[in-house]
Amino acid sequence: MSETVLENIRTRRVVREMTDQPVAQEQIEKILEAARWAPSGGNLRPNRYIVVEDPETRRLIRLVSPGMFQKAPVLILICTDGDVLTEHSLPPTDRALLIDIGTAAQTIMLATHALGLASGPVTSYSKEAVKVILNLPASYSPEMFICIGHKAETTRRGMTAWKRITWRDLTHWERFPDD
Amino acid sequence: MAEAMSENWVLKEDEAIELLALLITSARIQMDEPAHYGPLRLLTATERLSSAILERASDKSRGFLQGNIERIPDMHMQMSDTEAYATGLDELCRQVAQCLLRHSPLTEDGS
Ligand SMILES: Cc1cc2nc3c(=O)[nH]c(=O)nc-3n(C[C@H](O)[C@H](O)[C@H](O)COP(=O)(O)O)c2cc1C
């Protein structure tokens, strides 16, 4: 087991202030390749990734994304492709779809962190407005943005925790006792 | 009374439309998000509006816009401390009331 991986997981934080320094194409490609290796329910791979670097498109996306505080030089939009669901007779409510978004998102954020870059996930945006701005194919459902860039010196602290937690608070061992 | 009000144009059409986009999309996403995100969205709109108008605002508003609104992003991050959040918002409410008075014929400033 690699301590480096564990350290990477421990030290990744959401970054909400980024510089406008661009991200090298090679780094973006490494991140996308990492996402390809994220686990996927039934190995169906319904995720599609849209990379947005064009400044005007990013500006418009931010305007319909109240939860996007960063002005990131790169946005990766994780979409679910409905055509894959149709092909495999999966209902759009299948929970594996959301889990697939989660495994991809975390993989992207950890890969980004490993490359010395900053990231922040965003789900607070209007899906309908994003579909219009990106002219998405009808089968694509825009599920989550990952903002990627370089952390600004001035970056504020993240959100203060609702309460301090350790992994122990989140964990229960074995069967729950009978009442 | 209207004479005393400032008639400065402080917002461009593009800026107004941008704010509109933020308000409309906030209304929609708020339907799927926890209630405590409501103040966050309103404050985000406040922050964007105030930075859009700052450049053309009169002295009556400038101090308010600069001093208080800049603190908003830090306030968001303390959302989990409800008491501190409410205290911060109360302070903002007092400051905006003072700004309103500066713009009103009710006070010397506003006349
Ligand atoms: C499903 C999901 C949606 C999120 N949406 C947003 C968002 O819209 N805007 C944002 O600034 N952060 C968003 N976050 C980031 C969380 O607020 C962040 O992970 C949390 O505060 C813990 O911070 P940390 O990841 O730095 O430990 C989201 C995280 C997840 C997992």
Coordinates of C-alpha atoms and ligand atoms in Angstrom, one line a residue:
Chain A
M1 CA 0.0 0.0 0.0
S2 CA 1.3 3.5 -0.8
E3 CA 1.4 6.1 1.9
T4 CA 1.6 8.7 -0.9
V5 CA -1.9 7.9 -2.0
L6 CA -3.2 8.1 1.5
E7 CA -1.4 11.4 2.0
N8 CA -3.0 12.7 -1.3
I9 CA -6.4 11.7 -0.1
R10 CA -5.9 13.4 3.3
T11 CA -4.5 16.7 2.0
R12 CA -6.9 17.4 -0.9
R13 CA -9.2 20.4 0.0
V14 CA -11.8 22.2 -2.1
V15 CA -10.3 25.4 -3.5
R16 CA -12.7 28.2 -4.2
E17 CA -10.2 30.9 -5.4
M18 CA -8.0 30.3 -8.3
T19 CA -5.6 32.3 -10.4
D20 CA -6.1 32.6 -14.2
Q21 CA -2.9 30.8 -14.9
P22 CA -3.8 28.2 -17.6
V23 CA -3.4 24.5 -17.0
A24 CA -1.2 22.6 -19.4
Q25 CA -3.0 20.4 -22.0
E26 CA -0.9 17.5 -20.9
Q27 CA -2.1 17.8 -17.3
I28 CA -5.7 18.0 -18.4
E29 CA -5.3 14.8 -20.4
K30 CA -3.7 13.0 -17.4
I31 CA -6.7 14.0 -15.3
L32 CA -9.1 12.7 -17.9
E33 CA -7.2 9.5 -18.2
A34 CA -7.4 9.0 -14.4
A35 CA -11.2 9.5 -14.6
R36 CA -11.3 6.8 -17.2
W37 CA -10.0 4.4 -14.5
A38 CA -12.6 5.2 -11.9
P39 CA -14.9 2.3 -11.1
S40 CA -18.2 2.1 -12.9
G41 CA -21.4 0.1 -12.0
G42 CA -21.6 -2.9 -14.3
N43 CA -18.6 -1.4 -16.1
L44 CA -21.2 0.4 -18.3
R45 CA -19.2 3.7 -18.3
P46 CA -22.2 6.1 -18.8
N47 CA -20.0 9.2 -17.9
R48 CA -19.0 11.7 -20.5
Y49 CA -16.6 14.5 -19.8
I50 CA -16.9 18.0 -21.4
V51 CA -13.8 20.2 -21.0
V52 CA -14.4 23.9 -21.2
E53 CA -11.5 26.3 -21.4
D54 CA -12.9 29.0 -23.6
P55 CA -13.1 32.1 -21.4
E56 CA -16.5 33.4 -22.6
T57 CA -18.1 30.0 -22.3
R58 CA -16.7 29.7 -18.8
R59 CA -18.0 33.2 -17.9
L60 CA -21.5 32.3 -19.1
I61 CA -21.5 29.0 -17.2
R62 CA -20.5 30.8 -14.0
L63 CA -23.4 33.2 -14.5
V64 CA -25.9 30.3 -14.2
S65 CA -24.0 28.6 -11.5
P66 CA -24.6 30.3 -8.2
G67 CA -22.4 27.7 -6.4
M68 CA -19.4 28.3 -8.6
F69 CA -17.3 30.7 -6.6
Q70 CA -14.0 29.9 -8.5
K71 CA -13.0 31.6 -11.7
A72 CA -11.2 28.4 -12.8
P73 CA -9.3 28.2 -16.1
V74 CA -10.6 24.7 -16.8
L75 CA -14.0 23.2 -16.2
I76 CA -14.7 19.5 -16.5
L77 CA -18.4 18.8 -16.7
I78 CA -19.3 15.2 -15.8
C79 CA -22.4 14.2 -17.8
T80 CA -24.4 11.0 -17.9
D81 CA -25.1 9.8 -21.4
G82 CA -28.7 8.7 -21.6
D83 CA -28.0 6.6 -24.7
V84 CA -25.9 4.2 -22.6
L85 CA -28.9 3.8 -20.3
T86 CA -31.3 3.1 -23.1
E87 CA -28.8 0.6 -24.6
H88 CA -28.7 -1.3 -21.3
S89 CA -32.3 -0.8 -20.3
L90 CA -31.3 1.1 -17.2
P91 CA -33.8 3.6 -15.7
P92 CA -32.4 7.1 -15.2
T93 CA -33.1 6.7 -11.5
D94 CA -30.6 3.8 -11.2
R95 CA -28.5 4.8 -8.2
A96 CA -25.3 3.4 -9.8
L97 CA -25.4 6.4 -12.1
L98 CA -24.9 8.9 -9.3
I99 CA -22.3 6.7 -7.7
D100 CA -20.5 6.7 -11.0
I101 CA -20.5 10.5 -10.9
G102 CA -19.0 10.3 -7.4
T103 CA -16.2 7.9 -8.2
A104 CA -15.3 9.9 -11.3
A105 CA -15.4 13.2 -9.4
Q106 CA -13.2 12.0 -6.5
T107 CA -10.7 10.4 -9.0
I108 CA -10.5 13.7 -10.9
M109 CA -10.0 15.7 -7.7
L110 CA -7.3 13.4 -6.4
A111 CA -5.5 13.2 -9.8
T112 CA -5.6 17.0 -9.9
H113 CA -4.2 17.2 -6.4
A114 CA -1.4 14.7 -7.3
L115 CA -0.4 17.0 -10.2
G116 CA -0.1 20.0 -7.8
L117 CA -3.2 21.6 -9.1
A118 CA -6.4 22.8 -7.2
S119 CA -9.9 21.6 -7.7
G120 CA -13.5 22.3 -6.6
P121 CA -16.7 20.4 -7.3
V122 CA -19.9 22.3 -8.1
T123 CA -23.4 20.9 -8.3
S124 CA -25.2 24.2 -7.6
Y125 CA -26.1 25.3 -11.1
S126 CA -29.1 25.2 -13.4
K127 CA -28.9 22.1 -15.5
E128 CA -31.3 23.5 -18.0
A129 CA -29.2 26.7 -18.5
V130 CA -26.0 24.7 -18.7
K131 CA -27.5 22.5 -21.4
V132 CA -28.4 25.6 -23.5
I133 CA -25.0 27.3 -23.0
L134 CA -23.0 24.2 -24.0
N135 CA -25.5 23.1 -26.6
L136 CA -25.3 19.6 -25.1
P137 CA -26.6 16.6 -27.1
A138 CA -30.2 15.7 -25.9
S139 CA -29.0 12.5 -24.3
Y140 CA -26.4 14.2 -22.0
S141 CA -27.4 15.1 -18.5
P142 CA -25.0 17.6 -16.9
E143 CA -24.3 16.2 -13.4
M144 CA -21.3 17.9 -11.8
F145 CA -18.6 20.4 -12.7
I146 CA -15.1 20.0 -11.4
C147 CA -13.3 23.4 -11.5
I148 CA -9.5 23.0 -12.0
G149 CA -6.7 25.5 -11.8
H150 CA -4.0 26.9 -9.6
K151 CA -4.8 27.9 -6.0
A152 CA -4.7 31.6 -5.4
E153 CA -2.4 32.9 -2.7
T154 CA -5.4 34.7 -1.1
T155 CA -7.5 31.6 -0.8
R156 CA -9.8 31.7 2.1
R157 CA -10.4 28.8 4.5
G158 CA -13.0 26.3 3.3
M159 CA -16.4 26.1 4.9
T160 CA -16.1 25.6 8.7
A161 CA -17.3 22.2 9.6
W162 CA -20.8 21.8 11.1
K163 CA -19.2 19.7 13.7
R164 CA -15.7 18.2 14.2
I165 CA -15.7 14.6 13.0
T166 CA -13.3 11.8 12.9
W167 CA -13.7 8.6 11.0
R168 CA -14.8 6.9 14.2
D169 CA -17.9 9.1 14.4
L170 CA -18.9 7.9 11.0
T171 CA -18.3 4.3 11.5
H172 CA -20.2 1.4 13.2
W173 CA -18.6 -2.0 13.5
E174 CA -20.6 -5.1 12.9
R175 CA -24.2 -5.9 13.5
F176 CA -26.5 -3.5 15.4
P177 CA -27.7 -4.9 18.7
D178 CA -31.4 -6.0 19.0
D179 CA -33.5 -3.6 21.0
Chain B
M1 CA -38.9 63.8 -2.4
A2 CA -37.7 62.2 -5.7
E3 CA -35.3 65.1 -6.2
A4 CA -33.3 64.1 -3.2
M5 CA -32.9 60.6 -4.5
S6 CA -29.7 59.8 -6.4
E7 CA -30.5 59.3 -10.1
N8 CA -27.1 57.9 -11.0
W9 CA -27.2 55.1 -13.5
V10 CA -24.9 52.5 -11.8
L11 CA -25.6 49.3 -13.7
K12 CA -25.1 48.5 -17.4
E13 CA -27.7 46.3 -19.3
D14 CA -25.2 43.4 -19.5
E15 CA -24.5 43.5 -15.8
A16 CA -28.3 43.6 -15.0
I17 CA -28.9 40.6 -17.2
E18 CA -26.1 38.8 -15.4
L19 CA -27.6 39.5 -12.1
L20 CA -31.0 38.3 -13.4
A21 CA -29.4 35.0 -14.5
L22 CA -28.0 34.5 -11.0
L23 CA -31.3 35.2 -9.3
I24 CA -33.4 33.0 -11.6
T25 CA -30.9 30.1 -11.4
S26 CA -30.7 30.5 -7.6
A27 CA -34.4 30.3 -7.3
R28 CA -34.4 27.0 -9.3
I29 CA -31.5 25.3 -7.5
Q30 CA -32.8 26.4 -4.1
M31 CA -35.8 24.0 -4.7
D32 CA -33.4 21.1 -4.5
E33 CA -31.0 22.4 -1.8
P34 CA -31.1 22.8 2.0
A35 CA -33.0 25.8 3.2
H36 CA -29.8 27.3 4.8
Y37 CA -28.4 27.8 1.3
G38 CA -31.1 30.5 0.7
P39 CA -29.1 33.3 2.5
L40 CA -26.0 32.2 0.7
R41 CA -27.5 32.6 -2.7
L42 CA -29.0 36.0 -1.8
L43 CA -25.7 37.2 -0.5
T44 CA -23.9 36.0 -3.6
A45 CA -26.3 38.1 -5.6
T46 CA -25.7 41.0 -3.2
E47 CA -22.0 40.7 -3.7
R48 CA -22.2 40.6 -7.5
L49 CA -24.6 43.5 -7.6
S50 CA -22.4 45.6 -5.3
S51 CA -19.2 44.9 -7.2
A52 CA -21.0 45.8 -10.4
I53 CA -22.2 49.2 -9.1
L54 CA -19.2 50.1 -7.0
E55 CA -17.3 51.9 -9.8
R56 CA -20.2 54.3 -10.6
A57 CA -21.7 54.6 -7.1
S58 CA -21.9 57.9 -5.3
D59 CA -20.0 58.7 -2.1
K60 CA -23.2 58.0 -0.2
S61 CA -23.0 54.3 -1.1
R62 CA -19.3 53.7 -1.7
G63 CA -18.3 53.3 1.9
F64 CA -21.1 50.8 2.5
L65 CA -20.3 48.8 -0.7
Q66 CA -16.6 48.7 0.0
G67 CA -16.6 48.0 3.7
N68 CA -19.3 45.5 4.2
I69 CA -19.9 43.7 1.1
E70 CA -16.3 42.6 0.8
R71 CA -16.8 40.6 4.0
I72 CA -19.5 38.5 2.5
P73 CA -17.4 35.6 1.1
D74 CA -15.9 35.1 4.6
M75 CA -19.3 35.1 6.2
H76 CA -20.5 32.3 3.9
M77 CA -17.8 30.0 5.2
Q78 CA -19.1 30.4 8.7
M79 CA -22.5 29.3 7.8
S80 CA -22.3 26.4 10.2
D81 CA -22.0 28.9 13.1
T82 CA -25.6 30.1 12.9
E83 CA -25.2 32.6 15.6
A84 CA -22.1 34.3 14.1
Y85 CA -23.8 34.2 10.7
A86 CA -26.9 35.9 12.0
T87 CA -24.8 38.5 13.9
G88 CA -22.9 39.2 10.6
L89 CA -26.2 39.6 8.7
D90 CA -27.7 41.8 11.4
E91 CA -24.7 44.1 11.1
L92 CA -25.1 44.2 7.3
C93 CA -28.8 45.1 7.8
R94 CA -27.9 48.0 10.1
Q95 CA -25.3 49.2 7.6
V96 CA -27.8 49.0 4.7
A97 CA -30.3 51.0 6.7
Q98 CA -27.7 53.7 7.3
C99 CA -27.0 53.7 3.6
L100 CA -30.7 54.1 2.8
L101 CA -30.9 57.0 5.2
R102 CA -27.9 58.7 3.5
H103 CA -29.9 58.4 0.3
S104 CA -33.2 59.7 1.9
P105 CA -34.4 63.3 2.4
L106 CA -35.2 62.2 5.9
T107 CA -31.6 63.1 6.9
E108 CA -29.3 65.9 6.1
D109 CA -27.1 63.7 4.1
G110 CA -29.9 62.7 1.9
S111 CA -31.2 66.2 1.3
Ligands
LIG1 C1 -21.9 16.3 -4.2 C2 -21.1 17.5 -3.9 C3 -21.6 18.7 -4.3 C4 -20.8 19.9 -4.0 N1 -21.2 21.1 -4.5 C5 -20.5 22.2 -4.3 C6 -20.9 23.4 -4.9 O1 -21.8 23.5 -5.7 N2 -20.1 24.5 -4.6 C7 -19.0 24.4 -3.8 O2 -18.4 25.5 -3.5 N3 -18.7 23.3 -3.2 C8 -19.4 22.2 -3.4 N4 -19.0 20.9 -2.9 C9 -17.8 20.9 -2.0 C10 -18.1 20.7 -0.5 O3 -18.7 21.8 0.0 C11 -16.8 20.3 0.2 O4 -16.4 19.1 -0.3 C12 -17.0 20.2 1.7 O5 -17.2 21.5 2.2 C13 -15.7 19.6 2.4 O6 -14.6 20.4 2.0 P1 -13.3 19.6 1.6 O7 -13.6 18.7 0.4 O8 -12.3 20.6 1.3 O9 -12.8 18.7 2.7 C14 -19.7 19.8 -3.2 C15 -19.2 18.5 -2.8 C16 -19.9 17.4 -3.1 C17 -19.4 16.0 -2.7

